[in-house]
Coordinates of C-alpha atoms in Angstrom, one line a residue:
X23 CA 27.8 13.5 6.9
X24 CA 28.6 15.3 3.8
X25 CA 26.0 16.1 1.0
X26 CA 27.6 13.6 -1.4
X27 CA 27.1 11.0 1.5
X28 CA 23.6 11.7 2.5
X29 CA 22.7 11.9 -1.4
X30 CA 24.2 8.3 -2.5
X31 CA 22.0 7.1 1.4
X32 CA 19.1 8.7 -0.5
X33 CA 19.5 7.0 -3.6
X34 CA 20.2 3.4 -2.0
X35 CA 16.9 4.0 0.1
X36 CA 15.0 5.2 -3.0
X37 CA 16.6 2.2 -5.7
X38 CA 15.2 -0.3 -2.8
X39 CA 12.0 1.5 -3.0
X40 CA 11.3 1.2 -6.2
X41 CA 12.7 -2.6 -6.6
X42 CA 10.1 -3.6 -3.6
X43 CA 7.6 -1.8 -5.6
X44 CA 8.4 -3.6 -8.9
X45 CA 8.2 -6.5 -7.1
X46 CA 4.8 -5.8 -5.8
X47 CA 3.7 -5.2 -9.3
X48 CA 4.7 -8.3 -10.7
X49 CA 2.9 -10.2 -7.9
X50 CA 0.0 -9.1 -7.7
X51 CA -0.6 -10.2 -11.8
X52 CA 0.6 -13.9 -10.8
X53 CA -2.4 -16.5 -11.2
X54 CA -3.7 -17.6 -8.0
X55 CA -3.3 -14.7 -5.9
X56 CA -5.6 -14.7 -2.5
X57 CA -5.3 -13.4 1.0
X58 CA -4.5 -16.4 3.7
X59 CA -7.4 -17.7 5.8
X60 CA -6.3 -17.8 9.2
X61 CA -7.2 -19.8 12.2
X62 CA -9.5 -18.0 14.8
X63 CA -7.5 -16.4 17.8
X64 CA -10.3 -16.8 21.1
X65 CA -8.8 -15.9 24.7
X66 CA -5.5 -14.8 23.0
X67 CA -4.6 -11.3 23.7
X68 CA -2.2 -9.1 21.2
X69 CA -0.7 -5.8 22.2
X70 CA 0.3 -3.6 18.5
X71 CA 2.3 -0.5 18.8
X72 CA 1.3 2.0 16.3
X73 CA -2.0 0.8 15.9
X74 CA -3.6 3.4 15.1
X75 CA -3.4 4.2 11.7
X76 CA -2.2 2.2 8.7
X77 CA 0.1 -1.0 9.0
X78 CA -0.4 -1.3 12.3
X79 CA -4.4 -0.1 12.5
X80 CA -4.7 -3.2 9.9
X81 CA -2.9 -5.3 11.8
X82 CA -4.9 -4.7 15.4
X83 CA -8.1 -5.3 13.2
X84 CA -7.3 -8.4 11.3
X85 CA -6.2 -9.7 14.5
X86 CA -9.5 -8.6 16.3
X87 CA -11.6 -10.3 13.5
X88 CA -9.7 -13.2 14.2
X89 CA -11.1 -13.4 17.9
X90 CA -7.8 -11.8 19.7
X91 CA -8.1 -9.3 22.6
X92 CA -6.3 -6.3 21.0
X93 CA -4.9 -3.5 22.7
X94 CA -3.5 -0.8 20.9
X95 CA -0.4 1.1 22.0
X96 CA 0.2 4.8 20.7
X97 CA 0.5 8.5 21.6
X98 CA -2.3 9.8 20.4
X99 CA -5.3 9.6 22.2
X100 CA -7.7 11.3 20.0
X101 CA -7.1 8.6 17.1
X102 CA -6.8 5.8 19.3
X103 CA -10.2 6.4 20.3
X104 CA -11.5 6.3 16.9
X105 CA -9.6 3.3 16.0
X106 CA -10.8 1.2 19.1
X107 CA -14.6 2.5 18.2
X108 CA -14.3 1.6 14.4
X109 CA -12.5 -1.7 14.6
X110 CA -15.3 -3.2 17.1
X111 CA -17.8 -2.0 15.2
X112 CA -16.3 -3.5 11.8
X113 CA -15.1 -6.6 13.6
X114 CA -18.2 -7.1 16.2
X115 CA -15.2 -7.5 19.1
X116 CA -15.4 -5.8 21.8
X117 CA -12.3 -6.8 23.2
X118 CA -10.3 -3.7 21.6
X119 CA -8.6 -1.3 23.9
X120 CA -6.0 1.6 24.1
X121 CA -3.1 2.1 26.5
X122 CA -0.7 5.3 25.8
X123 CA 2.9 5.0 24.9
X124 CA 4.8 6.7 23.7
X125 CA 7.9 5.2 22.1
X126 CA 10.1 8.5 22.1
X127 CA 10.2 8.3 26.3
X128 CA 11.2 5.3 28.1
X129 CA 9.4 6.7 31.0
X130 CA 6.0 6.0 29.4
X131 CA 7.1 2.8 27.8
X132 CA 7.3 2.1 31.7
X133 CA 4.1 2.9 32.6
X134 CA 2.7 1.3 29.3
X135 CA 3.9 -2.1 30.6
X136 CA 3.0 -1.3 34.7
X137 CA -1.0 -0.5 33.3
X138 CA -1.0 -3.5 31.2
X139 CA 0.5 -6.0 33.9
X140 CA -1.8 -4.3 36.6
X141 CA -4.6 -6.4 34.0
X142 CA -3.2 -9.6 35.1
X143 CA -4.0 -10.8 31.4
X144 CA -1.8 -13.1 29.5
X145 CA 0.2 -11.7 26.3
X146 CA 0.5 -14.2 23.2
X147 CA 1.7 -11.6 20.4
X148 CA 3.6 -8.7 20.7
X149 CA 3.5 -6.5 16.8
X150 CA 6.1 -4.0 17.2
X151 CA 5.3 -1.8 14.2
X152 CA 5.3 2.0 15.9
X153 CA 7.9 3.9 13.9
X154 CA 9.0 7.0 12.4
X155 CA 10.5 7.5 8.8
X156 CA 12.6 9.9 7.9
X157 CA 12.2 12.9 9.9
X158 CA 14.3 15.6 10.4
X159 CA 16.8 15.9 12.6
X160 CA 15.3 15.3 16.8
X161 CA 15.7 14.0 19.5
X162 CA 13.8 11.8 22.1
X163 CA 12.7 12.3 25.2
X164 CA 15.8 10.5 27.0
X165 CA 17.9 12.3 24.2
X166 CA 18.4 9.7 21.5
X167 CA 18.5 10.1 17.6
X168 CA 14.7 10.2 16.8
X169 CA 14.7 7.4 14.4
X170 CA 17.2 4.9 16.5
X171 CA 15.3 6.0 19.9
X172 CA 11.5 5.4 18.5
X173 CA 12.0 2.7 15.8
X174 CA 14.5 0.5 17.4
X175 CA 15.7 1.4 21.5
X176 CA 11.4 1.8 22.2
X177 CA 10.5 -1.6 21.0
X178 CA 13.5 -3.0 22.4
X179 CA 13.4 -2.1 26.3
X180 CA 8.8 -2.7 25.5
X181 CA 9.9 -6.3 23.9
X182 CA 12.4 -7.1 27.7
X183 CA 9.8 -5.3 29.8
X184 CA 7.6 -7.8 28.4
X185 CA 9.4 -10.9 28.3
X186 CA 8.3 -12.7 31.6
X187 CA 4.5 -12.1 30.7
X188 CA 5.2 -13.5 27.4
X189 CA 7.1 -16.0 28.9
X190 CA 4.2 -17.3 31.3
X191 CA 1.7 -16.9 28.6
X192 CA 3.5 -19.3 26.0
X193 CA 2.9 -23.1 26.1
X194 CA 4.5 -25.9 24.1
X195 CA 2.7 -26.0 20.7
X196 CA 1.2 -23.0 21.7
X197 CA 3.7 -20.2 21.5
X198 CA 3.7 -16.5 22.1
X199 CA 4.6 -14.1 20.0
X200 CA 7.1 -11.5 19.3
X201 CA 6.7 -9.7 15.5
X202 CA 8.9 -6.6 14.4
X203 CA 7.9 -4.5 11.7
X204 CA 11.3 -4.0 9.7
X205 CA 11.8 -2.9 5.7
X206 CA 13.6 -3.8 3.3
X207 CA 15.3 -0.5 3.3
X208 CA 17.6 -2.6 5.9
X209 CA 19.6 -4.2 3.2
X210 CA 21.3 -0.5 2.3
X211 CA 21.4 -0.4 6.5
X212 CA 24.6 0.2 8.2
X213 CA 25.1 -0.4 11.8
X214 CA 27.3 2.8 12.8
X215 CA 28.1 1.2 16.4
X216 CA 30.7 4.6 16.6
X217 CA 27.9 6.6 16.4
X218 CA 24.2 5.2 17.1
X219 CA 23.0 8.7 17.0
X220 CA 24.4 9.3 14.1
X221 CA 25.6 12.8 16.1
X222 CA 28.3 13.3 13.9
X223 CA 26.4 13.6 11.1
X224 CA 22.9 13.3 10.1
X225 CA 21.3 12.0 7.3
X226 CA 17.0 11.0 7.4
X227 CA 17.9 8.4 5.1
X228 CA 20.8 6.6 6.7
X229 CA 19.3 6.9 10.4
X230 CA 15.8 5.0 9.1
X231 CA 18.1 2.6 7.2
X232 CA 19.8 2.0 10.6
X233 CA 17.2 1.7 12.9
X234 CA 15.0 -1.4 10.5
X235 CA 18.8 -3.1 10.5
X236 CA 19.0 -2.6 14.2
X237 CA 15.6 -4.4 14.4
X238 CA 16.9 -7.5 12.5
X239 CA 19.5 -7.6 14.9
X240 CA 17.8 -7.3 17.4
X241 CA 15.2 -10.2 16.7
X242 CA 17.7 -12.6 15.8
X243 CA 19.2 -11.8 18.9
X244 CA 16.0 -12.2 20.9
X245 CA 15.3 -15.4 19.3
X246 CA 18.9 -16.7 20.3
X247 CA 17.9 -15.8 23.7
X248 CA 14.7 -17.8 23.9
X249 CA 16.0 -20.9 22.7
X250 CA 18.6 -21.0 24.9
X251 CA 16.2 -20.7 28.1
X252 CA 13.6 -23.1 26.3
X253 CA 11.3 -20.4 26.4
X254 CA 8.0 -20.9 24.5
X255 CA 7.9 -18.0 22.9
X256 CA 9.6 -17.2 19.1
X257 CA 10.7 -14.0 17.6
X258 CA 10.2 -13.0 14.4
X259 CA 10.9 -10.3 11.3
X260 CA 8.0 -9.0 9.1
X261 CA 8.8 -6.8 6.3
X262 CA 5.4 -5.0 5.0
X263 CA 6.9 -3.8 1.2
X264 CA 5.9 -0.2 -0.2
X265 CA 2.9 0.6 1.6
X266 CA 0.6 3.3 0.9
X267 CA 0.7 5.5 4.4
X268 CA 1.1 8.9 6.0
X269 CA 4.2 8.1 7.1
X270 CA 5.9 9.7 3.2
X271 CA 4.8 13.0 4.5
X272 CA 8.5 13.4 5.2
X273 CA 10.0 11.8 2.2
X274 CA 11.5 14.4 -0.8
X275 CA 8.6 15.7 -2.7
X276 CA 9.0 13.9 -5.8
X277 CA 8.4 10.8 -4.1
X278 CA 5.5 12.4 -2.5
X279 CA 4.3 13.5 -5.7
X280 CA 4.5 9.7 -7.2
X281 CA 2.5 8.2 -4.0
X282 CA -0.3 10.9 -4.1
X283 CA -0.7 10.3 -7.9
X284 CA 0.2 6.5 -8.0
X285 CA 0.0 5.0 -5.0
X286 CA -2.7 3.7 -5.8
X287 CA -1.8 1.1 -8.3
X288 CA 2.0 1.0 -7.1
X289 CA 1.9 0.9 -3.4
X290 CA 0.5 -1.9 -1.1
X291 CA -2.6 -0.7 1.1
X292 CA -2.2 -1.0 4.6
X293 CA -4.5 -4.1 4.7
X294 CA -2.1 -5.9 2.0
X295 CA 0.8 -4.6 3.7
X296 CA -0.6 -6.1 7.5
X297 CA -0.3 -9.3 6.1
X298 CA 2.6 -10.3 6.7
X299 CA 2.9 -9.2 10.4
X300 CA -0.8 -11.1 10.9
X301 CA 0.6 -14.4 9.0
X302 CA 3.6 -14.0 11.5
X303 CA 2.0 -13.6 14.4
X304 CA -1.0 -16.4 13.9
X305 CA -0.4 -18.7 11.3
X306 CA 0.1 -22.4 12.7
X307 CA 3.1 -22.5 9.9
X308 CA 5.3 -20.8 11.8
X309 CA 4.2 -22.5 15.6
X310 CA 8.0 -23.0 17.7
X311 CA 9.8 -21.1 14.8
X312 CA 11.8 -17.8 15.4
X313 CA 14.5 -16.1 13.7
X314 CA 12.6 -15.9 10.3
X315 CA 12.6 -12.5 8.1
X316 CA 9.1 -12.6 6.4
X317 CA 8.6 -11.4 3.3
X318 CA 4.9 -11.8 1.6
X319 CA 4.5 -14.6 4.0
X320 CA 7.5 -16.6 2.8
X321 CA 10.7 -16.3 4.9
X322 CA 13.4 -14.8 3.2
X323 CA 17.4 -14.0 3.5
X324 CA 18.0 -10.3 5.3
X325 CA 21.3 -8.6 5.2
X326 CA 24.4 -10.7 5.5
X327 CA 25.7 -9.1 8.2
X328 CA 22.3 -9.3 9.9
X329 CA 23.5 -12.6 10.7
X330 CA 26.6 -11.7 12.4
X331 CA 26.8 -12.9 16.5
X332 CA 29.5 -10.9 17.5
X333 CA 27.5 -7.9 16.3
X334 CA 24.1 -8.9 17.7
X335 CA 25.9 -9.4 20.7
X336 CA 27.8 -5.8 20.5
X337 CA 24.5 -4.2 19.2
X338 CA 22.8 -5.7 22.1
X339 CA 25.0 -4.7 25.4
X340 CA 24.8 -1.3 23.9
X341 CA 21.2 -1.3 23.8
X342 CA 20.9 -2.4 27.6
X343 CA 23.6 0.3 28.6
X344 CA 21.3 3.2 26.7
X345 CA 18.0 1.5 28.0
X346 CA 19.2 0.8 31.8
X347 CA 18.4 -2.7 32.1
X348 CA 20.2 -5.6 32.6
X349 CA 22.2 -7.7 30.1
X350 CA 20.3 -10.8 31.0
X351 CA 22.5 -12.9 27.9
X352 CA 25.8 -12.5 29.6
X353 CA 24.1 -15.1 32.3
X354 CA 22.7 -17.3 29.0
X355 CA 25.5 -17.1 25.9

């Protein structure tokens, strides 16, 4: 990608940016404003990626407070075990736990999902918020663009490793859950289906944008996929806004700059920017519907071309080839 390219990628991801965050602004002075009160969660059991720190740490303990068993899937052990201590102790639930995965190797993904089904627990909600944002140039473990292999290929073979358990655990009027974390830095997204790893060129910019439209994609695919085998189970899009988190360490320094000096009054926190993916994965609202993108609890439009079948479909073989699992919609569509 030339530097004229990768700078006009940067400047769509930043304009986005700062529209979400004028957006945020402007909401938060409307009349009337107050977090939802949602219904309490007993013998339901949540698994959130990246829940150690913030979106997804606030999303494992609002839905621990809510009654939910929460395990916690991440790579690092060391926080993990400070998360799991301080969100019983702030929620009185003991039923917090921590299974490693690590998103970047679909060998661990693997055993992730082997530990949890040795449990023999149900699973009502799956959050898929692990991600990366904007890192340099890397690979994954199985060789794939770091941003496409963590953000989007992880959740996707964790989200079909998963299905059957979700599957079993879902009931009419009672539906399990499947939430991914996108962003609206989607909508500047393009789906580069020449080049997923974006090998030919590289920008940080373009390759996040890419992987939170590959997401959308993928949900709406998902969500075609479960209605079609009258599964009780819905997928769904949450979108978090600006958030206040360490994942801008790798963002230009300007930006970095702004968030250490305004992010206070600018960005969401990671409890205001949870909310979403709680309301989406609890709220009676949204019982037997998928194929939402949630925005500040309201559904919303994604990308246009978000909604295109023949690219879900494309986006969707390609993503079983790369994972090694079966195109189970070639039997279904």
């Amino acid at each position: 990608m030339s530097l004229l390219s990768a700078a006009r990628a940067a400047l769509r991801v930043y304009a986005v940016g700062a529209a979400v965050v004028v957006a945020q602004l402007l909401r938060r002075r409307l009349p009337g404003f107050a977090e939802p009160v949602f219904p309490r969660q007993l013998e339901r059991v949540a698994i959130v990626t990246g829940g150690t720190d913030g979106i997804g740490y606030a999303t494992a303990k609002h839905l621990a407070r809510l009654g939910m068993h929460v395990i916690i899937g991440g790579n690092n052990e060391g926080k993990a075990e400070e998360a799991v201590r301080k969100i019983r102790e702030e929620t009185l639930n003991d039923k917090v736990e921590f299974l490693y995965c690590d998103l970047a190797s679909m060998r661990s993904i693997q055993q992730f999902v082997q530990r949890f089904k040795m449990k023999k627990i149900p699973l009502h909600v799956l959050v898929n918020n692990a991600g990366v944002m904007m890192v340099p140039q890397g690979t994954t473990e199985d060789g794939f663009e770091e941003h496409f292999g963590v953000n989007y290929l992880g959740h996707f073979l964790l989200t079909n490793l998963l299905l059957d358990t979700l599957r079993e655990s879902g009931a009419p009027g009672c539906s399990a859950r499947v939430v991914t974390v996108s962003s609206a830095t989607h909508y500047v997204g393009e789906l580069n289906l020449d080049d997923l790893q974006s090998s030919s060129s590289y920008s940080a910019h373009a390759a996040y944008a890419q992987s939170k439209l590959a997401l959308v994609l993928f949900t709406y695919r998902l969500q075609a996929l479960l209605e079609a085998t009258g599964s009780a189970v819905t997928a769904n899009v949450a979108d978090p806004g600006v958030v206040d988190t360490d994942l801008y360490r790798h963002v230009f320094w300007g930006t970095r700059l702004i968030k250490k000096l305004f992010g206070w009054c600018l960005f969401k926190t990671p409890d205001e920017g949870a909310r979403t993916s709680v309301y989406a994965a609890v709220t009676p609202a949204l019982e037997g519907r998928g194929g939402c993108y949630l925005y500040n609890e309201k559904e919303t439009k994604s990308l246009g071309v978000t909604y295109d079948l023949e690219l879900q479909r494309e986006l969707w073989a390609r993503s079983c080839q790369m994972t090694g699992i079966a195109d189970v919609t070639q039997e279904v569509f």
